[in-house]
Amino acid sequence: MNARPKKSFGQHFLHEKRYIERIVSAISPRPDDFVVEIGPGEGALTLPLLAAAGKLTAIELDTDLIPDLQARAASVGELSIIHSDVLKVDFTALAHRHGVERLRIAGNLPYYISSPILFHCVEHARAIQDMCFMLQKEVVDRMAAEPGSKVYGRLSVMLQLACRVEPLFVVPPGAFRPPPKVDSAVVRLVPLGPDQLPDADPARIHAIVKAAFAQRRKTLGNALKNVMDADAIMSADVDPKARAETLSPQDYVRLACVPAG
Ligand code: SAM
């Protein structure tokens, strides 16, 4: 099927075989895996993933694409399509419902909501074994950025505190129909184990990171003034004159551990 891609759903269908193969091989689904694909579209990744795993659950918002995909999948494997906005899907409940410990999530994501999808997955990280996503390259650069880099920010800190971030390869616009305006990249995210997770309240970390990067040109003392004072910042061994982008993810964890004054 060659549906007319809908801009409002962020539809850029992958058509170049070699990139499809590279993504499927990066995921390497096995028959025991419970694979969930976000945004199957016309099935460029769905059908090869289904062939490898035998069964697959896909989450698609565009009703028009579902009947054709379901029909084409029938001879390949057991495809279950959830018609929903992925942000409304509770991954933890989905895993429980199917009696699996952890899901493997994949997708060529709709770019207009890529960050909300990443944050949504992080909230369910304990129910996820790994994720393999296609995103704008610029977003993957931000996810993997280190302190001091121009693109290091809230996304870098929050993702790196929850997952190992592994950028894999770049995909040019010509691999899609229609071509997006920017390069894309594939990234693997592996949620950290319980003993590697920060020992601090996630909501507190989030509040501090958000406030720090909301005013990244200001010193931390200024940017965090509604969240904590200079003495509290210093008690975490952080310089209140430093700027948000110079702090490591662990520095933010220490700030979040300072008892509220
Ligand atoms: N996987 C296909 C491919 O690689 O050719 C399509 C990828 S396309 C970039 C993104 C897909 O996500 C589209 O099928 C689109 O309809 C779907 N989508 C958009 N918003 C969505 C949402 N909120 N929840 C679930 N799927 C969504």
XYZ file of N, CA and C and ligand atoms in Angstrom:
810
model
N 0.835 -1.201 0.000
C 0.000 0.000 0.000
C 0.872 1.255 0.000
N 0.426 2.276 -0.708
C 1.144 3.537 -0.704
C 0.197 4.652 -0.311
N -0.118 4.742 0.961
C -1.047 5.758 1.431
C -0.381 7.120 1.284
N -1.214 8.163 1.153
C -0.643 9.500 1.122
C -0.219 9.848 2.556
N 1.063 10.094 2.773
C 1.523 10.321 4.144
C 0.877 11.571 4.749
N 0.499 11.462 6.017
C -0.163 12.582 6.685
C 0.843 13.331 7.552
N 0.981 14.617 7.226
C 1.934 15.451 7.965
C 1.557 15.541 9.449
N 0.228 15.647 9.691
C -0.212 15.849 11.077
C 0.122 14.653 11.973
N 0.363 13.486 11.387
C 0.747 12.305 12.168
C 2.259 12.062 12.111
N 2.989 13.005 11.540
C 4.443 12.864 11.449
C 4.846 11.678 10.593
N 4.095 11.443 9.520
C 4.360 10.228 8.728
C 5.472 10.426 7.698
N 6.568 9.724 7.900
C 7.666 9.628 6.933
C 7.973 8.147 6.858
N 7.517 7.512 5.780
C 7.633 6.056 5.699
C 9.008 5.654 5.187
N 9.591 4.703 5.887
C 10.929 4.235 5.532
C 10.797 3.309 4.326
N 11.616 3.533 3.281
C 11.501 2.617 2.142
C 12.830 1.982 1.749
N 13.953 2.527 2.237
C 15.237 1.950 1.773
C 15.572 0.681 2.524
N 15.669 -0.391 1.722
C 15.805 -1.730 2.285
C 17.004 -1.871 3.228
N 18.129 -1.245 2.820
C 19.331 -1.497 3.640
C 19.199 -0.891 5.041
N 18.453 0.240 5.152
C 18.276 0.811 6.492
C 17.263 -0.014 7.293
N 16.249 -0.520 6.593
C 15.274 -1.379 7.273
C 16.017 -2.587 7.848
N 16.888 -3.170 7.026
C 17.637 -4.354 7.499
C 18.553 -4.019 8.670
N 19.192 -2.845 8.588
C 20.101 -2.475 9.691
C 19.336 -2.274 10.997
N 18.145 -1.682 10.900
C 17.352 -1.447 12.122
C 16.890 -2.793 12.697
N 16.389 -3.651 11.814
C 15.897 -4.952 12.295
C 17.060 -5.736 12.898
N 18.231 -5.630 12.286
C 19.349 -6.387 12.851
C 19.834 -5.749 14.161
N 19.696 -4.427 14.306
C 20.052 -3.796 15.596
C 19.097 -4.280 16.696
N 17.845 -4.518 16.325
C 16.865 -4.985 17.330
C 17.050 -6.489 17.565
N 17.353 -7.230 16.508
C 17.532 -8.689 16.592
C 16.471 -9.374 17.438
N 15.213 -9.290 17.023
C 14.157 -9.888 17.844
C 14.239 -11.414 17.843
N 13.988 -11.992 18.990
C 13.980 -13.460 19.096
C 12.554 -13.916 19.384
N 12.264 -15.189 19.070
C 10.886 -15.656 19.207
C 10.290 -15.489 20.621
N 11.125 -15.473 21.667
C 10.550 -15.313 23.021
C 10.286 -13.855 23.388
N 10.794 -12.927 22.577
C 10.676 -11.512 22.942
C 9.241 -11.018 22.795
N 8.879 -10.091 23.665
C 7.601 -9.400 23.497
C 7.935 -8.025 22.917
N 7.785 -7.915 21.595
C 8.197 -6.677 20.917
C 6.985 -5.771 20.712
N 7.179 -4.493 21.023
C 6.123 -3.503 20.818
C 6.660 -2.455 19.849
N 5.951 -2.234 18.759
C 6.387 -1.197 17.818
C 5.490 0.030 17.941
N 6.119 1.179 18.046
C 5.367 2.440 18.088
C 5.269 2.975 16.661
N 4.056 3.225 16.189
C 3.842 3.803 14.855
C 4.279 2.898 13.719
N 3.594 1.774 13.499
C 4.005 0.853 12.434
C 3.808 1.412 11.025
N 2.914 2.383 10.866
C 2.699 2.979 9.539
C 2.276 1.930 8.535
N 3.017 1.846 7.440
C 2.696 0.867 6.386
C 3.416 -0.455 6.609
N 4.148 -0.562 7.703
C 4.709 -1.868 8.063
C 6.147 -2.123 7.634
N 6.880 -1.057 7.257
C 8.266 -1.256 6.786
C 9.097 -2.051 7.796
N 8.927 -1.749 9.078
C 9.671 -2.478 10.118
C 8.824 -3.612 10.686
N 7.516 -3.394 10.702
C 6.598 -4.351 11.329
C 6.729 -5.758 10.747
N 6.709 -5.827 9.411
C 6.670 -7.162 8.794
C 7.969 -7.938 9.023
N 9.155 -7.333 8.813
C 10.373 -8.085 9.138
C 10.513 -8.386 10.632
N 10.065 -7.482 11.497
C 10.144 -7.757 12.943
C 9.223 -8.922 13.297
N 8.037 -8.901 12.682
C 7.057 -9.954 12.924
C 7.591 -11.301 12.435
N 8.258 -11.269 11.281
C 8.801 -12.512 10.725
C 9.842 -13.093 11.691
N 10.612 -12.215 12.335
C 11.667 -12.711 13.229
C 11.118 -13.122 14.594
N 10.138 -12.361 15.109
C 9.667 -12.631 16.471
C 8.459 -13.566 16.499
N 7.736 -13.671 15.383
C 6.561 -14.541 15.334
C 5.300 -13.845 15.798
N 5.464 -12.889 16.727
C 4.314 -12.102 17.183
C 4.795 -10.688 17.511
N 3.880 -9.755 17.451
C 4.265 -8.359 17.670
C 3.031 -7.554 18.054
N 3.228 -6.590 18.940
C 2.150 -5.665 19.273
C 2.549 -4.299 18.732
N 1.660 -3.664 17.982
C 1.986 -2.362 17.405
C 0.956 -1.340 17.882
N 1.413 -0.111 18.069
C 0.527 0.962 18.538
C 0.458 2.020 17.442
N -0.714 2.206 16.863
C -0.848 3.135 15.726
C -2.049 4.050 15.969
N -1.815 5.351 15.735
C -2.872 6.335 15.945
C -3.753 6.512 14.701
N -3.195 6.287 13.515
C -3.922 6.542 12.270
C -4.771 5.318 11.876
N -6.082 5.438 12.087
C -7.014 4.339 11.785
C -6.897 3.854 10.346
N -6.671 4.806 9.413
C -6.683 4.448 7.988
C -5.630 3.402 7.627
N -4.558 3.330 8.407
C -3.457 2.414 8.046
C -3.673 0.998 8.581
N -4.599 0.852 9.529
C -4.670 -0.414 10.278
C -5.180 -1.616 9.462
N -6.315 -1.500 8.725
C -6.828 -2.707 8.046
C -5.827 -3.316 7.076
N -5.143 -2.470 6.294
C -4.208 -2.986 5.299
C -3.013 -3.676 5.976
N -2.539 -3.064 7.048
C -1.394 -3.645 7.765
C -1.779 -4.997 8.370
N -2.970 -5.021 8.965
C -3.444 -6.266 9.579
C -3.541 -7.369 8.519
N -4.050 -6.998 7.332
C -4.219 -7.997 6.263
C -2.862 -8.515 5.781
N -1.894 -7.595 5.617
C -0.596 -8.023 5.091
C 0.194 -8.835 6.107
N -0.122 -8.614 7.400
C 0.627 -9.326 8.436
C 0.106 -10.745 8.639
N -1.128 -11.002 8.174
C -1.800 -12.266 8.505
C -0.968 -13.496 8.155
N -0.261 -13.441 7.029
C 0.494 -14.631 6.617
C 1.902 -14.651 7.226
N 2.252 -13.583 7.954
C 3.630 -13.485 8.476
C 3.711 -13.920 9.933
N 2.737 -13.517 10.733
C 2.775 -13.842 12.162
C 1.564 -13.265 12.862
N 1.665 -13.226 14.184
C 0.519 -12.795 14.994
C 0.684 -11.313 15.344
N -0.013 -10.461 14.609
C 0.115 -9.021 14.849
C -1.098 -8.504 15.612
N -0.816 -7.846 16.734
C -1.914 -7.267 17.485
C -1.733 -5.749 17.435
N -2.753 -5.042 16.927
C -2.600 -3.584 16.791
C -3.455 -2.875 17.838
N -2.819 -2.010 18.604
C -3.546 -1.175 19.565
C -3.774 0.171 18.874
N -5.057 0.511 18.680
C -5.348 1.796 18.039
C -5.396 2.859 19.113
N -4.300 3.620 19.247
C -4.229 4.584 20.343
C -3.082 5.553 20.117
N -3.161 6.644 20.848
C -2.016 7.536 20.982
C -1.039 6.817 21.922
N 0.197 6.647 21.513
C 1.166 5.906 22.329
C 1.342 6.517 23.720
N 1.121 7.839 23.823
C 1.304 8.480 25.135
C 0.234 8.028 26.131
N -0.831 7.397 25.607
C -1.898 6.927 26.511
C -1.731 5.450 26.834
N -0.711 4.827 26.290
C -0.536 3.392 26.544
C 0.347 3.191 27.775
N -0.190 2.459 28.733
C 0.533 2.167 29.968
C 1.389 0.904 29.721
N 2.688 1.102 29.470
C 3.558 -0.025 29.120
C 3.690 -1.033 30.264
N 3.667 -0.514 31.487
C 3.800 -1.413 32.632
C 2.589 -2.349 32.687
N 1.390 -1.776 32.509
C 0.168 -2.590 32.528
C 0.148 -3.553 31.343
N 0.658 -3.101 30.197
C 0.687 -3.955 29.000
C 1.550 -5.194 29.270
N 2.710 -4.981 29.883
C 3.594 -6.119 30.199
C 2.901 -7.068 31.173
N 2.286 -6.501 32.229
C 1.590 -7.344 33.223
C 0.484 -8.151 32.575
N -0.289 -7.461 31.716
C -1.439 -8.114 31.084
C -1.017 -9.341 30.282
N 0.188 -9.258 29.719
C 0.658 -10.368 28.886
C 1.594 -11.300 29.645
N 1.734 -11.059 30.939
C 2.562 -11.942 31.772
C 4.032 -11.909 31.385
N 4.499 -10.775 30.841
C 5.938 -10.693 30.527
C 6.606 -9.711 31.469
N 7.863 -10.022 31.758
C 8.566 -9.168 32.702
C 8.903 -7.823 32.068
N 9.487 -7.907 30.844
C 9.903 -6.653 30.219
C 9.693 -6.666 28.700
N 9.322 -5.500 28.199
C 9.023 -5.346 26.775
C 10.275 -4.902 26.016
N 10.291 -5.214 24.731
C 11.305 -4.624 23.856
C 10.552 -3.656 22.949
N 10.920 -2.387 22.989
C 10.149 -1.384 22.251
C 10.977 -0.852 21.081
N 10.314 -0.684 19.938
C 11.021 -0.197 18.758
C 10.129 0.769 18.010
N 10.722 1.555 17.136
C 9.887 2.398 16.289
C 10.649 3.492 15.577
N 10.135 3.786 14.399
C 10.547 4.980 13.673
C 9.542 6.019 14.151
N 9.947 6.815 15.132
C 8.970 7.617 15.876
C 8.433 8.806 15.087
N 7.161 9.177 15.375
C 6.651 10.431 14.802
C 7.416 11.581 15.469
N 8.151 12.351 14.664
C 9.094 13.317 15.240
C 8.414 14.439 16.031
N 7.118 14.728 15.706
C 6.478 15.865 16.381
C 6.262 15.612 17.870
N 6.319 14.324 18.282
C 6.182 14.060 19.724
C 7.314 13.153 20.215
N 8.492 13.269 19.608
C 9.549 12.333 20.000
C 9.974 12.514 21.461
N 10.148 13.751 21.930
C 10.577 13.913 23.332
C 9.513 13.416 24.314
N 8.218 13.788 24.136
C 7.208 13.229 25.052
C 7.202 11.694 25.045
N 7.431 11.069 23.881
C 7.449 9.598 23.847
C 8.636 9.086 24.671
N 9.787 9.738 24.541
C 10.967 9.291 25.303
C 10.701 9.416 26.807
N 10.144 10.552 27.237
C 9.863 10.718 28.666
C 8.808 9.697 29.140
N 7.846 9.419 28.282
C 6.816 8.437 28.624
C 7.455 7.053 28.827
N 8.355 6.682 27.929
C 9.028 5.372 28.055
C 9.871 5.328 29.322
N 10.552 6.433 29.635
C 11.391 6.463 30.837
C 10.536 6.209 32.096
N 9.309 6.747 32.075
C 8.421 6.512 33.237
C 8.122 5.030 33.426
N 8.179 4.279 32.325
C 7.867 2.847 32.397
C 9.130 1.994 32.257
N 10.288 2.600 32.527
C 11.569 1.930 32.223
C 11.695 0.562 32.888
N 11.081 0.402 34.059
C 11.230 -0.887 34.748
C 10.530 -2.029 34.023
N 9.599 -1.667 33.152
C 8.889 -2.714 32.386
C 9.478 -2.862 30.989
N 10.646 -2.251 30.768
C 11.224 -2.258 29.411
C 12.635 -2.850 29.441
N 12.867 -3.787 28.527
C 14.213 -4.386 28.419
C 15.143 -3.467 27.615
N 14.672 -3.020 26.469
C 15.446 -2.057 25.684
C 14.538 -1.366 24.671
N 15.079 -0.294 24.081
C 14.328 0.458 23.075
C 15.260 0.742 21.909
N 14.724 0.676 20.700
C 15.525 1.022 19.531
C 14.667 1.973 18.704
N 15.096 3.225 18.622
C 14.253 4.245 18.008
C 14.975 4.980 16.888
N 14.198 5.355 15.869
C 14.673 6.321 14.872
C 14.109 7.674 15.277
N 14.985 8.652 15.296
C 14.607 10.008 15.702
C 15.345 11.007 14.825
N 15.042 12.293 14.982
C 15.870 13.281 14.299
C 17.283 13.135 14.862
N 18.297 13.242 13.996
C 19.678 13.093 14.466
C 19.975 14.119 15.576
N 19.412 15.308 15.401
C 19.655 16.381 16.373
C 19.161 15.954 17.771
N 18.062 15.212 17.825
C 17.539 14.744 19.118
C 18.462 13.663 19.699
N 18.936 12.765 18.828
C 19.852 11.716 19.307
C 21.140 12.366 19.833
N 21.613 13.410 19.149
C 22.812 14.120 19.635
C 22.557 14.700 21.027
N 21.363 15.240 21.225
C 21.050 15.820 22.546
C 20.947 14.732 23.614
N 20.364 13.586 23.227
C 20.201 12.497 24.198
C 21.550 12.004 24.705
N 22.538 11.953 23.797
C 23.830 11.355 24.144
C 24.862 12.401 24.566
N 24.496 13.687 24.559
C 25.492 14.753 24.800
C 26.100 14.678 26.194
N 27.356 15.126 26.260
C 28.049 15.145 27.552
C 28.077 16.571 28.085
N 28.302 16.705 29.412
C 28.373 18.048 30.001
C 29.379 18.912 29.243
N 29.049 20.177 29.071
C 29.946 21.096 28.376
C 29.571 21.229 26.911
N 28.833 20.268 26.385
C 28.451 20.365 24.976
C 27.295 21.360 24.847
N 27.237 22.017 23.685
C 26.185 23.023 23.445
C 24.805 22.395 23.483
N 24.723 21.105 23.127
C 23.404 20.487 23.028
C 23.050 19.676 24.278
N 23.921 19.715 25.283
C 23.632 19.023 26.545
C 22.501 19.769 27.249
N 21.473 19.047 27.678
C 20.346 19.726 28.310
C 19.482 18.765 29.107
N 18.232 19.176 29.303
C 17.293 18.407 30.134
C 17.136 16.968 29.622
N 17.035 16.833 28.275
C 16.846 15.503 27.690
C 18.068 14.619 27.978
N 19.279 15.187 27.844
C 20.503 14.414 28.098
C 20.516 13.929 29.542
N 20.286 14.828 30.486
C 20.396 14.463 31.897
C 19.337 13.427 32.274
N 18.084 13.689 31.903
C 17.004 12.809 32.347
C 17.120 11.419 31.713
N 17.539 11.373 30.438
C 17.668 10.058 29.797
C 18.871 9.300 30.329
N 19.981 10.008 30.508
C 21.193 9.316 30.954
C 21.082 8.832 32.405
N 20.194 9.458 33.188
C 19.985 8.960 34.560
C 19.107 7.710 34.568
N 18.417 7.457 33.457
C 17.498 6.310 33.407
C 17.985 5.190 32.504
N 18.817 5.524 31.512
C 19.172 4.536 30.478
C 20.625 4.699 30.035
N 21.147 3.618 29.483
C 22.388 3.735 28.708
C 21.965 4.164 27.305
N 22.591 5.230 26.797
C 22.189 5.786 25.501
C 23.261 5.432 24.468
N 22.899 4.672 23.444
C 23.882 4.242 22.430
C 23.454 4.685 21.044
N 23.987 5.800 20.529
C 23.668 6.177 19.152
C 24.224 5.121 18.207
N 23.460 4.690 17.202
C 23.921 3.594 16.353
C 24.362 4.061 14.960
N 23.455 4.639 14.167
C 23.870 5.104 12.835
C 22.899 6.167 12.324
N 23.397 6.899 11.304
C 22.628 8.016 10.734
C 21.855 7.523 9.511
N 20.663 8.047 9.315
C 19.844 7.677 8.153
C 19.497 8.976 7.397
N 19.835 9.031 6.095
C 19.603 10.275 5.350
C 18.131 10.457 4.965
N 17.733 11.706 4.667
C 16.324 11.981 4.338
C 15.795 11.113 3.201
N 16.648 10.773 2.215
C 16.190 10.028 1.031
C 15.692 8.626 1.338
N 15.919 8.143 2.539
C 15.466 6.792 2.892
C 13.975 6.763 3.220
N 13.346 7.953 3.262
C 11.940 8.053 3.674
C 11.073 8.624 2.553
N 9.781 8.324 2.639
C 8.771 8.950 1.762
C 7.715 9.604 2.640
N 7.524 10.914 2.587
C 8.372 11.915 1.953
C 9.648 12.108 2.779
N 10.705 12.642 2.157
C 11.927 12.847 2.937
C 11.736 13.946 3.984
N 12.161 13.689 5.226
C 12.106 14.782 6.216
C 13.160 15.835 5.868
N 13.110 16.988 6.520
C 14.050 18.069 6.178
C 15.429 17.837 6.801
N 15.499 16.899 7.741
C 16.744 16.746 8.510
C 17.221 15.300 8.460
N 18.486 15.095 8.851
C 18.998 13.732 9.005
C 18.317 13.059 10.191
N 18.226 11.743 10.125
C 17.682 10.969 11.234
C 18.791 10.080 11.789
N 18.550 9.489 12.937
C 19.543 8.564 13.492
C 18.824 7.515 14.324
N 19.460 6.355 14.399
C 18.897 5.263 15.195
C 19.677 5.195 16.502
N 18.944 5.025 17.584
C 19.572 4.989 18.900
C 19.016 3.818 19.702
N 19.885 3.201 20.499
C 19.409 2.154 21.402
C 19.461 2.704 22.829
N 18.398 2.423 23.593
C 18.333 2.838 24.994
C 18.150 1.587 25.840
N 19.019 1.427 26.824
C 18.893 0.269 27.705
C 18.665 0.781 29.126
N 17.470 0.568 29.676
C 17.201 1.065 31.027
C 18.218 0.526 32.040
N 18.645 1.386 32.957
C 19.617 0.974 33.975
C 18.943 0.035 34.975
N 19.748 -0.838 35.561
C 19.224 -1.754 36.574
C 18.943 -1.004 37.867
N 18.152 -1.603 38.779
C 17.767 -0.913 40.015
C 18.970 -0.408 40.821
N 20.097 -1.162 40.796
C 21.252 -0.712 41.571
C 22.028 0.414 40.888
N 21.679 0.735 39.650
C 22.377 1.834 38.952
C 21.521 3.109 38.937
N 20.286 2.973 39.399
C 19.388 4.132 39.326
C 19.696 5.114 40.451
N 19.473 6.419 40.215
C 19.775 7.411 41.248
C 18.938 7.187 42.496
N 19.595 7.390 43.631
C 18.915 7.211 44.904
C 18.329 8.564 45.331
N 17.411 9.089 44.550
C 16.791 10.389 44.858
C 15.411 10.397 44.227
N 14.558 11.284 44.734
C 13.184 11.362 44.235
C 13.184 11.853 42.770
N 12.672 11.026 41.823
C 12.706 11.430 40.409
C 12.010 12.772 40.158
N 10.938 13.037 40.895
C 10.215 14.294 40.671
C 11.085 15.487 41.093
N 11.851 15.297 42.163
C 12.738 16.367 42.634
C 13.884 16.588 41.621
N 14.443 15.490 41.122
C 15.511 15.632 40.108
C 14.945 16.408 38.914
N 13.757 15.988 38.486
C 13.159 16.607 37.302
C 12.945 18.107 37.520
N 12.439 18.456 38.706
C 12.162 19.871 38.988
C 13.459 20.690 38.944
N 14.536 20.140 39.505
C 15.808 20.878 39.540
C 16.399 21.007 38.132
N 16.375 19.900 37.379
C 16.960 19.919 36.031
C 16.168 20.892 35.144
N 14.850 20.843 35.284
C 13.997 21.720 34.473
C 14.296 23.199 34.773
N 14.378 23.526 36.066
C 14.643 24.918 36.439
C 16.046 25.335 35.981
N 17.029 24.453 36.122
C 18.413 24.796 35.765
C 18.522 25.114 34.276
N 17.903 24.274 33.423
C 18.061 24.473 31.978
C 17.057 25.473 31.396
N 16.040 25.837 32.181
C 15.088 26.844 31.691
C 15.816 28.177 31.510
N 16.878 28.364 32.309
C 17.639 29.611 32.188
C 19.110 29.256 32.126
N 19.504 28.570 31.051
C 20.837 27.973 31.021
C 21.970 28.986 30.957
N 21.678 30.235 30.600
C 22.745 31.247 30.571
C 23.014 31.822 31.949
N 22.075 31.617 32.855
C 22.261 32.160 34.214
C 23.089 31.210 35.053
N 23.642 31.729 36.155
C 24.338 30.835 37.085
C 23.271 29.968 37.759
N 23.731 28.831 38.296
C 22.770 27.940 38.976
C 22.090 28.644 40.142
N 22.896 29.454 40.873
C 22.338 30.179 42.015
C 21.095 30.946 41.600
N 21.171 31.601 40.429
C 20.037 32.370 39.931
C 18.938 31.486 39.371
N 19.350 30.531 38.533
C 18.352 29.698 37.851
C 17.542 28.870 38.848
N 18.191 28.479 39.961
C 17.503 27.588 40.914
C 16.884 28.343 42.088
N 16.851 29.678 41.988
C 16.489 30.409 43.220
C 15.094 30.080 43.767
N 14.194 29.612 42.910
C 12.875 29.209 43.435
C 12.857 27.760 43.913
N 13.952 27.062 43.712
C 13.975 25.636 44.048
C 14.878 25.362 45.247
N 16.042 26.020 45.288
C 16.959 25.846 46.425
C 17.915 27.036 46.492
N 18.437 27.350 47.712
C 19.317 28.520 47.811
C 20.788 28.132 47.630
N 21.655 29.156 47.623
C 23.081 28.936 47.324
C 23.730 28.000 48.342
N 23.329 28.134 49.616
C 23.932 27.252 50.643
C 23.576 25.793 50.356
N 22.324 25.567 49.966
C 21.890 24.191 49.664
C 22.668 23.658 48.457
N 22.893 24.514 47.471
C 23.645 24.093 46.275
C 25.071 23.702 46.695
N 25.670 24.552 47.531
C 27.058 24.267 47.962
C 27.125 22.991 48.797
N 26.084 22.721 49.560
C 26.119 21.512 50.403
C 26.108 20.239 49.553
N 25.765 20.387 48.276
C 25.823 19.223 47.364
C 27.156 19.208 46.615
N 28.090 20.061 47.060
C 29.409 20.128 46.412
C 29.324 20.689 45.004
N 28.373 21.575 44.789
C 28.203 22.190 43.469
C 28.388 23.697 43.642
N 29.072 24.313 42.679
C 29.336 25.750 42.739
C 28.111 26.531 42.242
N 27.526 27.384 43.090
C 26.341 28.148 42.647
C 26.636 29.074 41.478
N 27.946 29.332 41.213
C 28.275 30.215 40.066
C 28.392 29.419 38.756
N 28.341 28.103 38.880
C 28.438 27.277 37.663
C 27.159 27.425 36.840
N 27.220 26.991 35.559
C 26.026 27.009 34.705
C 25.513 25.589 34.496
N 24.224 25.525 34.198
C 23.544 24.222 34.107
C 24.292 23.215 33.246
N 24.849 23.679 32.103
C 25.416 22.704 31.152
C 26.757 22.122 31.589
N 27.319 22.661 32.709
C 28.612 22.119 33.139
C 28.437 20.988 34.161
N 27.224 20.787 34.662
C 27.006 19.770 35.696
C 26.757 18.394 35.085
N 27.311 17.366 35.715
C 27.064 16.008 35.235
C 25.686 15.550 35.743
N 25.138 14.487 35.153
C 23.866 13.968 35.677
C 23.980 13.661 37.177
N 25.130 13.132 37.603
C 25.294 12.796 39.034
C 25.278 14.042 39.914
N 25.786 15.183 39.396
C 25.708 16.438 40.164
C 24.236 16.774 40.445
N 23.381 16.552 39.437
C 21.954 16.846 39.640
C 21.337 15.914 40.680
N 21.805 14.677 40.698
C 21.280 13.741 41.702
C 21.660 14.248 43.099
N 22.929 14.701 43.243
C 23.345 15.191 44.568
C 22.518 16.413 44.975
N 22.226 17.292 44.007
C 21.389 18.468 44.340
C 20.011 18.011 44.817
N 19.480 16.971 44.162
C 18.136 16.495 44.517
C 18.122 15.801 45.877
N 19.293 15.393 46.352
C 19.362 14.701 47.655
C 19.452 15.670 48.826
N 19.693 16.967 48.527
C 19.790 17.942 49.626
C 18.405 18.098 50.246
N 18.288 17.901 51.560
C 16.954 18.021 52.173
C 16.379 19.414 51.934
N 15.089 19.471 51.598
C 14.441 20.766 51.335
C 14.503 21.619 52.598
N 14.912 22.923 52.438
C 15.121 23.793 53.600
C 13.833 24.345 54.166
N 7.160 2.681 11.061
C 6.779 3.270 9.817
C 7.982 3.365 8.911
O 9.109 3.265 9.427
O 7.823 3.539 7.712
C 6.125 4.649 9.998
C 6.951 5.669 10.732
S 6.250 7.294 10.737
C 7.694 8.267 11.007
C 5.459 7.454 12.339
C 4.235 6.591 12.566
O 3.695 6.890 13.870
C 3.093 6.806 11.598
O 2.555 5.579 11.200
C 2.044 7.614 12.396
O 0.716 7.447 11.959
C 2.276 7.048 13.788
N 1.876 7.976 14.885
C 1.858 9.331 14.864
N 1.484 9.814 16.066
C 1.273 8.730 16.857
C 0.877 8.591 18.226
N 0.636 9.660 19.008
N 0.728 7.343 18.714
C 0.971 6.243 17.926
N 1.363 6.328 16.635
C 1.519 7.549 16.110
